[in-house]
Tab-separated table of C-alpha atoms in Angstrom:
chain	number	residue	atom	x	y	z
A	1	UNK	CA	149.541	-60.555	-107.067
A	2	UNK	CA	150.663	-62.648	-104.316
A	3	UNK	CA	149.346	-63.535	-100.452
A	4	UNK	CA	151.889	-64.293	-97.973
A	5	UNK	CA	149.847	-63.874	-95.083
A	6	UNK	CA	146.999	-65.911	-94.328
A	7	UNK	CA	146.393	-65.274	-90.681
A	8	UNK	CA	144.243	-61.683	-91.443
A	9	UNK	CA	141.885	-63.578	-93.564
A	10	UNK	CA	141.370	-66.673	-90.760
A	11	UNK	CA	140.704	-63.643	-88.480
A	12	UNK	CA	138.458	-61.815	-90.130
A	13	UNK	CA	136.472	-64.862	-91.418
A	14	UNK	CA	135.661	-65.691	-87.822
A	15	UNK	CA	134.818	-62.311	-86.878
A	16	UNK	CA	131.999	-62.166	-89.981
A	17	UNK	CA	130.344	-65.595	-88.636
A	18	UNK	CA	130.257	-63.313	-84.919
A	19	UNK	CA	128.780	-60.323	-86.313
A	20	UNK	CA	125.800	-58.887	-88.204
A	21	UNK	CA	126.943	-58.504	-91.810
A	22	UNK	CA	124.698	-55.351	-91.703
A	23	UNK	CA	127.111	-53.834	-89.511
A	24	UNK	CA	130.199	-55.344	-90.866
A	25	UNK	CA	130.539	-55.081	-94.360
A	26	UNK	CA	132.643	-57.834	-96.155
A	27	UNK	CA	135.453	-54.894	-97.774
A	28	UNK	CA	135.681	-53.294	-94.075
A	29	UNK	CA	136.701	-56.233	-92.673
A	30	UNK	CA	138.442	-58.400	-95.164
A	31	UNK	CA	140.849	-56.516	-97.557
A	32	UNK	CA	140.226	-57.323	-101.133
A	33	UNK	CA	142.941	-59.208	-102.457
A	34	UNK	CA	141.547	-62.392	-100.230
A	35	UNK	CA	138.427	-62.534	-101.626
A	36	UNK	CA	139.118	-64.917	-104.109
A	37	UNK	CA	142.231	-66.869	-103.320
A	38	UNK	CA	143.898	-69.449	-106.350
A	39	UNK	CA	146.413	-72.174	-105.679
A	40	UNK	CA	147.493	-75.141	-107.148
A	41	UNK	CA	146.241	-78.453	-105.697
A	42	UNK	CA	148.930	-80.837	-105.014
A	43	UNK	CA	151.312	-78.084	-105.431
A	44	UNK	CA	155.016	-78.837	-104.682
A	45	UNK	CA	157.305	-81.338	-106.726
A	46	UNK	CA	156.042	-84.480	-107.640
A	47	UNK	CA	157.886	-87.390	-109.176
A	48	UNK	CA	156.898	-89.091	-112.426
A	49	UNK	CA	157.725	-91.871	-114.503
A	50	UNK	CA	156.810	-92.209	-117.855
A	51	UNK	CA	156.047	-95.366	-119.975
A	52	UNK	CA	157.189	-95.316	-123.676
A	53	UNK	CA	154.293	-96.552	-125.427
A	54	UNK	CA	154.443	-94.882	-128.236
A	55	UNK	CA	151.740	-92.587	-126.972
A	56	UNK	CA	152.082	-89.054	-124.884
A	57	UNK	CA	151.168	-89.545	-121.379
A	58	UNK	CA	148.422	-87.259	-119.931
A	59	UNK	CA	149.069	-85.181	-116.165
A	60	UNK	CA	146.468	-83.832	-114.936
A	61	UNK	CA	146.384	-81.041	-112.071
A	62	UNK	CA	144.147	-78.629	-110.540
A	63	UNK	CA	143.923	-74.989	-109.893
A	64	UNK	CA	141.800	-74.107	-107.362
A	65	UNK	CA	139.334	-70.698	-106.344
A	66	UNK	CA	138.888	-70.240	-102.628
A	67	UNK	CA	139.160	-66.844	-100.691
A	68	UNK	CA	136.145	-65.267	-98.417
A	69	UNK	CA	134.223	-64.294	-101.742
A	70	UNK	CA	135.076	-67.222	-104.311
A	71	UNK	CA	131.579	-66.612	-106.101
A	72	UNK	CA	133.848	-63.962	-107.905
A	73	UNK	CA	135.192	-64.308	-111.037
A	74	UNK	CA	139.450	-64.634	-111.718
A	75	UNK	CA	141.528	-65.926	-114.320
A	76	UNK	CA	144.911	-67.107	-114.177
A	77	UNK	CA	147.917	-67.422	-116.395
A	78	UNK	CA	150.449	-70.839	-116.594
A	79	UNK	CA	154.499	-70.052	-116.992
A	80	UNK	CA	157.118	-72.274	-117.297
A	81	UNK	CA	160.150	-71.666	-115.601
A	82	UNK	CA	163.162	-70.596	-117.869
A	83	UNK	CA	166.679	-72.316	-117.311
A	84	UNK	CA	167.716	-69.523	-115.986
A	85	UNK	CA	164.607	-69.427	-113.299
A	86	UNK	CA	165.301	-72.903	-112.565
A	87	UNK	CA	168.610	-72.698	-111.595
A	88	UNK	CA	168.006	-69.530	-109.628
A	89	UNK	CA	165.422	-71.067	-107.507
A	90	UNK	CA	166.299	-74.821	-107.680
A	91	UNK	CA	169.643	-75.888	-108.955
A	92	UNK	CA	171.611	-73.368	-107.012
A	93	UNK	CA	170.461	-73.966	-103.355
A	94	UNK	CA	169.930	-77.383	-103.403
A	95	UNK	CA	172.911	-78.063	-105.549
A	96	UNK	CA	170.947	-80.410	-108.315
A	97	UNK	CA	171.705	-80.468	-112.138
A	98	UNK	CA	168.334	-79.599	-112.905
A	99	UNK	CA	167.793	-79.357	-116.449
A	100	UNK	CA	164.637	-77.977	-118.066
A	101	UNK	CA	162.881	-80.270	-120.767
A	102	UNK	CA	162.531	-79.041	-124.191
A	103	UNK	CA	159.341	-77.334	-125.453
A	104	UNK	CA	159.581	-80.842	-127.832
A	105	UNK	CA	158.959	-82.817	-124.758
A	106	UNK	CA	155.848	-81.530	-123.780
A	107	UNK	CA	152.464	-79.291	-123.857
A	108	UNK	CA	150.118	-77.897	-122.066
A	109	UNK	CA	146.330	-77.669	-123.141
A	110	UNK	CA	145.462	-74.183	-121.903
A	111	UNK	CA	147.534	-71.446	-120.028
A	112	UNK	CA	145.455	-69.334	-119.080
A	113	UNK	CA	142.415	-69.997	-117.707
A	114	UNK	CA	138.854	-68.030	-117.226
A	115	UNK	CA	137.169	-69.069	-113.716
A	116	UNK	CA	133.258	-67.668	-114.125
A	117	UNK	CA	131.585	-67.464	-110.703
A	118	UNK	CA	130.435	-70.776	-110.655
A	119	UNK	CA	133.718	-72.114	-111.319
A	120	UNK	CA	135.585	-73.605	-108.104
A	121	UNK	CA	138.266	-75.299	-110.314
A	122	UNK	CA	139.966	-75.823	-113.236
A	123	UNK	CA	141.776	-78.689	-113.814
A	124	UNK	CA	145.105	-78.910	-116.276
A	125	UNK	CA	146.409	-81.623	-118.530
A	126	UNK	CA	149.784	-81.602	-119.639
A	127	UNK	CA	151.258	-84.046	-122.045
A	128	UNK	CA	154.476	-85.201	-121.826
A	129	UNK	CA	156.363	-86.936	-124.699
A	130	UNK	CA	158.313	-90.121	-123.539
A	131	UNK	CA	160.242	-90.626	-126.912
A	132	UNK	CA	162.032	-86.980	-126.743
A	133	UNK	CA	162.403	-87.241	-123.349
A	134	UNK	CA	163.844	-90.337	-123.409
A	135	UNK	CA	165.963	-89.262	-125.843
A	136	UNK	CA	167.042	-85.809	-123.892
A	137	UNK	CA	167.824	-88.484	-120.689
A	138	UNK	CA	170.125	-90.535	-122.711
A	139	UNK	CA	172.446	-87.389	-123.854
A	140	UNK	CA	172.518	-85.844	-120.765
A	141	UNK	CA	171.928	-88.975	-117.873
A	142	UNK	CA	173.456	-86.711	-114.909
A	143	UNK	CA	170.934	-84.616	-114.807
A	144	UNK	CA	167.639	-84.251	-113.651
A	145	UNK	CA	164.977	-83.744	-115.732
A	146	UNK	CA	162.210	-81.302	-114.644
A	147	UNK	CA	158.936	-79.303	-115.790
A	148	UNK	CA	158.431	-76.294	-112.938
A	149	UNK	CA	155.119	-74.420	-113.480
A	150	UNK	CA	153.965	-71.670	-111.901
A	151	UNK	CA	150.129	-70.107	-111.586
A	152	UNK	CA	150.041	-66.251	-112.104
A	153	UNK	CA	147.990	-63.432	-112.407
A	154	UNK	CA	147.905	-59.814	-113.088
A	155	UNK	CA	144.507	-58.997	-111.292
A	156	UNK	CA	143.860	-62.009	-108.681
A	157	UNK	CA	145.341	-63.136	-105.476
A	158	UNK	CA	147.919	-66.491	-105.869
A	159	UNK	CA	149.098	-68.387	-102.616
A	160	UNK	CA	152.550	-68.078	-103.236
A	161	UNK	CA	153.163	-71.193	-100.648
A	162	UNK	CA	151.110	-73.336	-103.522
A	163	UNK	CA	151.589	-71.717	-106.523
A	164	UNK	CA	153.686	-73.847	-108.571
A	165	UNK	CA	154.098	-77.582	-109.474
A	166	UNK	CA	157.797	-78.934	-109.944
A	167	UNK	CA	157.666	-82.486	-112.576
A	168	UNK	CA	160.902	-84.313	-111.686
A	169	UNK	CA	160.987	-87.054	-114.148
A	170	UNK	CA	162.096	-90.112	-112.867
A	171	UNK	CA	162.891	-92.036	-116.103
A	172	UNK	CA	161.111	-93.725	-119.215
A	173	UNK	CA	161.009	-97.208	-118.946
A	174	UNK	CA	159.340	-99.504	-121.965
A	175	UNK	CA	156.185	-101.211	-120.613
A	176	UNK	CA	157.031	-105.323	-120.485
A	177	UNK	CA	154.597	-108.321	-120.505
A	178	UNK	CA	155.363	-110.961	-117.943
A	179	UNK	CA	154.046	-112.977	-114.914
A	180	UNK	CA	153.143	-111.552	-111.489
A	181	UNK	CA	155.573	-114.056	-109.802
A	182	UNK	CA	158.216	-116.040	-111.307
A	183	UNK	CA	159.304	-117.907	-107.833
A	184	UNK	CA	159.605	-121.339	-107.816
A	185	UNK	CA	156.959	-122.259	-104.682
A	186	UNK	CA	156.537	-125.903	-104.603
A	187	UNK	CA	152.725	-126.764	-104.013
A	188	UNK	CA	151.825	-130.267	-102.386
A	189	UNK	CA	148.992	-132.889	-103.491
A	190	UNK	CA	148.096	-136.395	-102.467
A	191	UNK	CA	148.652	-138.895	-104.856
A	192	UNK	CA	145.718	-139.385	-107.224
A	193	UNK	CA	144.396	-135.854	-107.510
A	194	UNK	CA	143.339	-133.603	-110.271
A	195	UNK	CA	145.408	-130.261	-110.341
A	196	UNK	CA	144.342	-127.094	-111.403
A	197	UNK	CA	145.941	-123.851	-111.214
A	198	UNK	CA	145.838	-120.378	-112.060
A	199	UNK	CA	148.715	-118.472	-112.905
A	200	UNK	CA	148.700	-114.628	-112.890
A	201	UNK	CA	150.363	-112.176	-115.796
A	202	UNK	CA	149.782	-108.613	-117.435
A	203	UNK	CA	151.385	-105.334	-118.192
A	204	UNK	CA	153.001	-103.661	-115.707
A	205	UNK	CA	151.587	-100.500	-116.375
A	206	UNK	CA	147.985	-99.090	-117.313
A	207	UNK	CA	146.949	-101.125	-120.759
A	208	UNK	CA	145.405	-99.611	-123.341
A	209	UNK	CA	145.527	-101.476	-125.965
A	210	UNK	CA	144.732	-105.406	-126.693
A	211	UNK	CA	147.832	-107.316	-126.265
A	212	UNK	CA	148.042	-110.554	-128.117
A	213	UNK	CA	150.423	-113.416	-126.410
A	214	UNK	CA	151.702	-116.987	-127.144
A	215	UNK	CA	153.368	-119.259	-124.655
A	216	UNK	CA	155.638	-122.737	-124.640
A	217	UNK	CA	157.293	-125.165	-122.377
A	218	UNK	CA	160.767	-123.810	-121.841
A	219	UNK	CA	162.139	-127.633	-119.857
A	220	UNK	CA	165.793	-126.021	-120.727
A	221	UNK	CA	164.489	-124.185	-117.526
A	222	UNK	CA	163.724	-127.065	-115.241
A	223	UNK	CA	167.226	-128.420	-116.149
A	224	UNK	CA	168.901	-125.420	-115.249
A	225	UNK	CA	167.334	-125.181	-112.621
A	226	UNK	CA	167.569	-128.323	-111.649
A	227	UNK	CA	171.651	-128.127	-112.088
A	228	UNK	CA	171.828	-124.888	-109.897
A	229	UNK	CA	169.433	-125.486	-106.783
A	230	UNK	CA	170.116	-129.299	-106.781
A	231	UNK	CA	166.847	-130.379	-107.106
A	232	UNK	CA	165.003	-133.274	-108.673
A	233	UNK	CA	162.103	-131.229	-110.366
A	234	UNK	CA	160.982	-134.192	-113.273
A	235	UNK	CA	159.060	-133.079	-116.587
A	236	UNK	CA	155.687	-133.610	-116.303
A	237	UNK	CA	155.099	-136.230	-119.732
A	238	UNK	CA	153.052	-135.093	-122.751
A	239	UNK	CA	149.638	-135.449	-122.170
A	240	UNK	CA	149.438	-134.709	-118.885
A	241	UNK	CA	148.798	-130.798	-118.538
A	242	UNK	CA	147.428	-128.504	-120.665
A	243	UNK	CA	147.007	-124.157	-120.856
A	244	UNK	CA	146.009	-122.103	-123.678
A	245	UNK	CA	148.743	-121.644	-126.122
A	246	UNK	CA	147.580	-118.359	-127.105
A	247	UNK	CA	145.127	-115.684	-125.375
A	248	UNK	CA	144.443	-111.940	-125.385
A	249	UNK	CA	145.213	-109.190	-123.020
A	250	UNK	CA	142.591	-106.493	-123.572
A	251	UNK	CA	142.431	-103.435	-123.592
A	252	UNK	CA	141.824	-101.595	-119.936
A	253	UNK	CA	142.935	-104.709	-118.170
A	254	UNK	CA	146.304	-104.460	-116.441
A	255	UNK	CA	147.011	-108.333	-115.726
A	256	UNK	CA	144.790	-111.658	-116.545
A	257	UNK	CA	145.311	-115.735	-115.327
A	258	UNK	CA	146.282	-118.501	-117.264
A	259	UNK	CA	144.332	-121.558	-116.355
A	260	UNK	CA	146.501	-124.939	-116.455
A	261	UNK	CA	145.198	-128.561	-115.576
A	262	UNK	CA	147.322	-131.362	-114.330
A	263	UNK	CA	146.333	-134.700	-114.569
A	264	UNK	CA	148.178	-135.630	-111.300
A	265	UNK	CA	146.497	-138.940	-111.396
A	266	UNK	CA	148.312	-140.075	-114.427
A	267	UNK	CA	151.537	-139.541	-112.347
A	268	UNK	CA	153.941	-141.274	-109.760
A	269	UNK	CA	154.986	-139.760	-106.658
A	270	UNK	CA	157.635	-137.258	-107.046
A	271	UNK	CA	158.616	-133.445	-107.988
A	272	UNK	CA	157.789	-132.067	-111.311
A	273	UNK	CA	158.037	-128.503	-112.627
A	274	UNK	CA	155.759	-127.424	-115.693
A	275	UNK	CA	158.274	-124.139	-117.072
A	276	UNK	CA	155.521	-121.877	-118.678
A	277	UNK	CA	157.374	-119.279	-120.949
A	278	UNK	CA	156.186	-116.486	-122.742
A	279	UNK	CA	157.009	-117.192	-125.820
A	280	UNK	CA	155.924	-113.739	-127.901
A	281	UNK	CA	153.580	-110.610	-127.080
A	282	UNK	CA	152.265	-108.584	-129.899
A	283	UNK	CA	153.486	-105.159	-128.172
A	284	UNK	CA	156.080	-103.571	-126.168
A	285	UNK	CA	158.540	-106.366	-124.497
A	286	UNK	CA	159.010	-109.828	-122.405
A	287	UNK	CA	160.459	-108.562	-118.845
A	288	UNK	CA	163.770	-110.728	-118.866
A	289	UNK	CA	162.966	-111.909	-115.121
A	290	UNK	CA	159.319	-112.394	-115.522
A	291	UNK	CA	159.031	-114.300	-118.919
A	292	UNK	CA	158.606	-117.590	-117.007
A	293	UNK	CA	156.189	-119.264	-114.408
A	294	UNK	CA	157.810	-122.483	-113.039
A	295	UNK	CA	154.922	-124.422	-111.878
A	296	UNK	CA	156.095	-126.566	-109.675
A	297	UNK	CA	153.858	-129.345	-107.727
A	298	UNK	CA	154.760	-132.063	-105.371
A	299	UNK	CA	152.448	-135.770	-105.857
A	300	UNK	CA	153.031	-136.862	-102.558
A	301	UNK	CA	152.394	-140.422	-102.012
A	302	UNK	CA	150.333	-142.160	-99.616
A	303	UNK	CA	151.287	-141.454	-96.138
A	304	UNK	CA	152.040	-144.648	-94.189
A	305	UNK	CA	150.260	-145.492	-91.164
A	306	UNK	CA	152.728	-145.861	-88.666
A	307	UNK	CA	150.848	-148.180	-85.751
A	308	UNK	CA	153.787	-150.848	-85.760
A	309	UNK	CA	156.996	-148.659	-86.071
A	310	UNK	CA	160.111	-148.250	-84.239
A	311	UNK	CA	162.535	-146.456	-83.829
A	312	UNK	CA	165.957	-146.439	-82.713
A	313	UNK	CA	168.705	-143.132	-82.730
A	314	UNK	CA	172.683	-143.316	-82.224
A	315	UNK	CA	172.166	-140.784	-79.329
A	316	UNK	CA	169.080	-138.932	-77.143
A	317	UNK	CA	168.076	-137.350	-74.078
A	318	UNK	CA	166.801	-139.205	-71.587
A	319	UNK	CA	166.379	-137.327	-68.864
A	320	UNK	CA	167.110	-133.227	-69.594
A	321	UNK	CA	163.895	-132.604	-71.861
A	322	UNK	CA	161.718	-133.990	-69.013
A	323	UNK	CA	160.133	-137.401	-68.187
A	324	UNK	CA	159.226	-139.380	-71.305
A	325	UNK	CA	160.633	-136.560	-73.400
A	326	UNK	CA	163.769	-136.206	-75.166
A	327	UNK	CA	163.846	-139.998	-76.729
A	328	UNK	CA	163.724	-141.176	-80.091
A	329	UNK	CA	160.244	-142.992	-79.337
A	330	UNK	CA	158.601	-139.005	-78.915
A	331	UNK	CA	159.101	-138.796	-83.083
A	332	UNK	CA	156.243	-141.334	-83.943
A	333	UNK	CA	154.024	-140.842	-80.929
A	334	UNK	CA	151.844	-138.304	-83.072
A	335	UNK	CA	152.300	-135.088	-80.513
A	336	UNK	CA	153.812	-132.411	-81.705
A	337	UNK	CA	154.442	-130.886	-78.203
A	338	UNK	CA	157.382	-134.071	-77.491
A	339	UNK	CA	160.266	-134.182	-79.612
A	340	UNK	CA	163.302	-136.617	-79.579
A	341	UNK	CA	167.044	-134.403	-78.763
A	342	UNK	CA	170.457	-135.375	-79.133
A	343	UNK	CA	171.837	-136.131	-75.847
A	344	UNK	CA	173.391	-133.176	-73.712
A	345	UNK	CA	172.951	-133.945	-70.363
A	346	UNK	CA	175.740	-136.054	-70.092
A	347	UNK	CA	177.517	-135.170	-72.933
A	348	UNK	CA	176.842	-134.090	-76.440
A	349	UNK	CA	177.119	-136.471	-78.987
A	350	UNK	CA	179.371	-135.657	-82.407
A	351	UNK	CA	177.492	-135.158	-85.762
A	352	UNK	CA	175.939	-137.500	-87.129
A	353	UNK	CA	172.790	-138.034	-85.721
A	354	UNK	CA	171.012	-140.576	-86.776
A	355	UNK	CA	167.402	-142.348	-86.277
A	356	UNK	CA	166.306	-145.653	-87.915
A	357	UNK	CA	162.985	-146.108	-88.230
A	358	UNK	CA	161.494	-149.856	-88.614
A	359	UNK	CA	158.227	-150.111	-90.674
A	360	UNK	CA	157.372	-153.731	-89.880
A	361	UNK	CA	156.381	-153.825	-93.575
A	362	UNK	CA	158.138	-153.736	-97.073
A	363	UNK	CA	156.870	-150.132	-99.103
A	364	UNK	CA	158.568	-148.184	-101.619
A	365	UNK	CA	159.553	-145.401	-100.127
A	366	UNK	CA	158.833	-141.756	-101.892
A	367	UNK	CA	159.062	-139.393	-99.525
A	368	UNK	CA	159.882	-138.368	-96.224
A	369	UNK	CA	158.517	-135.845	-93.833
A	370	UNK	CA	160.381	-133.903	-90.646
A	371	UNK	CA	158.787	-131.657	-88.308
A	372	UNK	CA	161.285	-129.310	-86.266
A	373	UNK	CA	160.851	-129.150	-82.664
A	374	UNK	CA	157.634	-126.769	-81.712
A	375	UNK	CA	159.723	-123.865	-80.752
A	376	UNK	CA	160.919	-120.958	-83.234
A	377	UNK	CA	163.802	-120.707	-81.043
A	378	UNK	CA	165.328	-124.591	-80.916
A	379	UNK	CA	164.123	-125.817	-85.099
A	380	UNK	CA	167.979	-127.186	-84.592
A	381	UNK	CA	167.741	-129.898	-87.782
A	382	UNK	CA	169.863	-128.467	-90.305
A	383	UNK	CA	170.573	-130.832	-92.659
A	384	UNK	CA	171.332	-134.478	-93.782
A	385	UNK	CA	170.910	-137.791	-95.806
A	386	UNK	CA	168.125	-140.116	-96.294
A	387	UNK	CA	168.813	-144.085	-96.791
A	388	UNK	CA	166.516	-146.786	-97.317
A	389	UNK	CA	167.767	-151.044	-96.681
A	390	UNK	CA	165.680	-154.067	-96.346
A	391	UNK	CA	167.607	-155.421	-93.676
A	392	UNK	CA	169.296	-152.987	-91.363
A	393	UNK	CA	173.156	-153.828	-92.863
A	394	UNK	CA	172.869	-152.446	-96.203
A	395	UNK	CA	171.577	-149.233	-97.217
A	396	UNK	CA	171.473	-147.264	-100.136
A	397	UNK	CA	171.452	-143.224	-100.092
A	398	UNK	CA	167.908	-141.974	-101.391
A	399	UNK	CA	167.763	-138.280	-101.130
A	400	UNK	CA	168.953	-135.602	-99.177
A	401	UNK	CA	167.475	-132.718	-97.119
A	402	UNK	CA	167.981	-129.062	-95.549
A	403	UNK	CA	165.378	-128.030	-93.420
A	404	UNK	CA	163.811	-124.673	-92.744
A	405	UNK	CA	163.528	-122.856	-89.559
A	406	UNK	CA	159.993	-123.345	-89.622
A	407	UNK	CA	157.116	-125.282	-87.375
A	408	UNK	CA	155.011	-126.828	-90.257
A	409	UNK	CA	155.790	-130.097	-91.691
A	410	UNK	CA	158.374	-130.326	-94.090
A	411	UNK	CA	158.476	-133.042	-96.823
A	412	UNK	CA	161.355	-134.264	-98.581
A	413	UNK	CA	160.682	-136.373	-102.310
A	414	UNK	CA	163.451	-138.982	-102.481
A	415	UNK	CA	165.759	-138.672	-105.410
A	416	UNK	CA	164.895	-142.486	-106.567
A	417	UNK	CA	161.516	-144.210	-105.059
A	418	UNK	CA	163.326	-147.074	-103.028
A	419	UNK	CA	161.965	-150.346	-101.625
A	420	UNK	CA	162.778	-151.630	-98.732
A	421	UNK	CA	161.273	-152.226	-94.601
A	422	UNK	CA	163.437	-149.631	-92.851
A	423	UNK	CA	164.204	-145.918	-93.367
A	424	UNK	CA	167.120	-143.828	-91.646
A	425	UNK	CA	167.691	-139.827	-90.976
A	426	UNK	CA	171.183	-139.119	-91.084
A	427	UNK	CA	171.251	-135.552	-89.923
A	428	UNK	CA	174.332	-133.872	-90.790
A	429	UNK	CA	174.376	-130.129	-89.830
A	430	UNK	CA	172.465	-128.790	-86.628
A	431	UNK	CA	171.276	-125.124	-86.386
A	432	UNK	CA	172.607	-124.968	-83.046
A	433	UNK	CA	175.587	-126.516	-82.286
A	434	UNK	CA	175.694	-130.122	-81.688
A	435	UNK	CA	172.273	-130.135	-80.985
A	436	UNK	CA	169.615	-131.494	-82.619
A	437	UNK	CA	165.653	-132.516	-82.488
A	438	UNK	CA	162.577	-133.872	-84.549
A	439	UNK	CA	159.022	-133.866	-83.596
A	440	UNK	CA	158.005	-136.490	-85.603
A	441	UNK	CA	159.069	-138.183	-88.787
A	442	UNK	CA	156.406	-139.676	-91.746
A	443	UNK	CA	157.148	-141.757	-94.378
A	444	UNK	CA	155.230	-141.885	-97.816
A	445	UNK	CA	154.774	-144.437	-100.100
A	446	UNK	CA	153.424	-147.282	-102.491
């Protein structure tokens, strides 16, 4: 029996809570297929995806007892949709290879259901079988795969606008081990540090089970790397790091953190990568993309005190950025709110732009740092080379840099530590043009 019209019972509801029920009896006023009302909760389609684990999966709905008199007692009966139903009410008019899934592929714990007076709800569980449904997927792919059920009843009243519940399933995908994040995100320490670190990994779905996993250094990754990003990521040497090579997943815990210590300072200045690979899971798979964390830390040396420097640049702006702005001086003067700029004024100035910086002192060099102008709109570095000489006439190339379009500090480990009393930024590319700007410059080193 169904109820399509909900607005008499609203009425008549309101009109009971007005007058006395002596008066009014509840079958004069409301007719007696509302008095107890039963719909499904969450009714509608609802997508799914399924985890082959070996194990059915468990949905659980609810069918609900409402009306103006839901102390009474009603039962209910669960169909599922023929083919033929399916495609009548569903494939047809919306045009969708809907394909029902074999009585293999699933179950349903009860279909039909008693409600007592107390009752307010029952609640459903259907079990779906990923294996056979997988396997009904893979011969037919075009097609979507669906469970529609529908709440009925010979003697009670069913909202027909939430009587049924439509399982489109989405796909059956093998649960995989892996890491959270496999980025590379280079973190930065000062020379002389300890290092610890905490890396994150699990199941990416609900675990039930305890998953025992190993895990190695995979350094073909940092060469790879290495070879494809152009970077300088070194191997951090035996003895100087160590994580568990084995731990345990259990069971109700979706992901867990490997602990790894760094004995940054047993090491030099410079960039190293620590490739952590999951090297074998007792269940299920390793997710191709997530079987490896590249730690990756930067030991940045000392940073040099930069009192006696100067600093000299092949072009700048002497009078356009305002007074005392503009010139190369504004990079070492320790305020971020000056900046040195290629000259425009006048006349821009052809690529390359370069600034030599004087130290006063002889250091080996191991990194440099560059802070864009402090304006999202003008970060116009780009890119360029870093040389080191000991006196001003010969230099040797040391590294190389491309800057983001960022405001924080950005430092730059040289490709070989060099020695020497003067440092130059060669910028090559500009973000805008032929212009170009730094707020500052640092230098670190031994």
């Amino acid at each position: 029996m169904k109820m399509r019209n909900t607005f008499l019972l609203a009425g008549t509801l309101l009109l009971l809570g007005a007058c006395d029920e002596s008066k009014y009896e509840l079958d004069n006023l409301v007719p007696e297929q509302y008095h107890k009302v039963l719909y499904v909760k969450n009714s509608g389609k609802q997508q799914v995806t399924l985890y082959d684990t070996g194990e059915d999966y468990k949905y659980t709905f609810s069918i609900l007892k409402s009306g103006s008199d839901p102390s009474l007692t009603a039962n209910v009966d669960i169909h599922v949709l023929t083919q033929e139903e399916l495609d009548t009410k569903y494939s047809t008019p919306e045009a969708v290879n809907y394909k029902l899934i074999g009585t293999d592929c699933y179950s349903i714990e009860a279909t039909h259901l008693d409600f007592s007076a107390n009752d307010r709800y029952k609640p459903v569980n259907v079990l779906l079988n990923p294996e056979n449904i997988k396997t009904a997927i893979a011969a037919n792919p075009s097609a979507v795969w669906v469970l529609p059920l529908q709440v009925m009843s010979e003697s009670d009243s069913i909202n027909s606008e939430k009587d049924e519940l439509f399982l489109q399933i989405t796909g059956v995908i093998t649960p995989s081990f892996g890491f959270v994040s496999s980025a590379v995100s280079v973190k930065e320490y000062s020379y002389g540090t300890g290092v610890s670190a905490k890396v994150s990994l699990g199941l990416d779905t609900e675990n039930s089970w305890d998953i025992d996993c190993k895990f190695e250094v995979d350094d073909a990754y940092r060469i790879a790397y290495n070879t494809k990003n152009k970077t300088i990521f070194r191997t951090l040497p035996a003895g100087t790091y160590s994580f568990p090579e084995e731990m345990t997943l259990s069971a109700g815990t979706t992901t867990t953190e490997l602990g790894v210590t760094i004995k940054a300072d047993q090491l030099e200045p410079g960039d190293y990568m620590l490739p952590i690979h999951i090297k074998s899971v007792s269940l299920f798979g390793i997710s191709a993309d997530k079987a490896v964390y590249p730690l990756a830390i930067r030991i940045l040396g000392p940073q040099l005190v930069r009192t006696d420097w100067t600093i000299e640049a092949n072009t700048q702006e002497s009078n356009g950025e305002g007074a005392g702005n503009g010139v190369a001086k504004c990079a070492l003067d320790g305020n971020l709110s000056t900046y040195w700029h290629s000259s425009w004024q006048s006349g821009t100035h052809a690529l390359p732009h370069i600034l030599i910086i004087d130290t006063n002192k002889s250091y080996t060099f191991t990194q440099i740092g560059l802070v864009q102008r402090q304006n999202e709109s003008y970060t116009d570095a780009g890119a360029g080379v870093f040389y080191v000489s000991d006196d001003k006439v010969t230099w040797t190339k040391v590294g190389v840099f491309t800057m983001q379009k960022i405001l924080a500090a950005q430092n730059f480990t040289l490709e070989t530590p060099m020695k020497g009393r003067y440092f130059k930024v060669e910028i090559t590319d500009s973000n805008r043009g032929l212009n170009t700007s730094l707020s500052e410059i640092y230098a670190y080193g031994l």
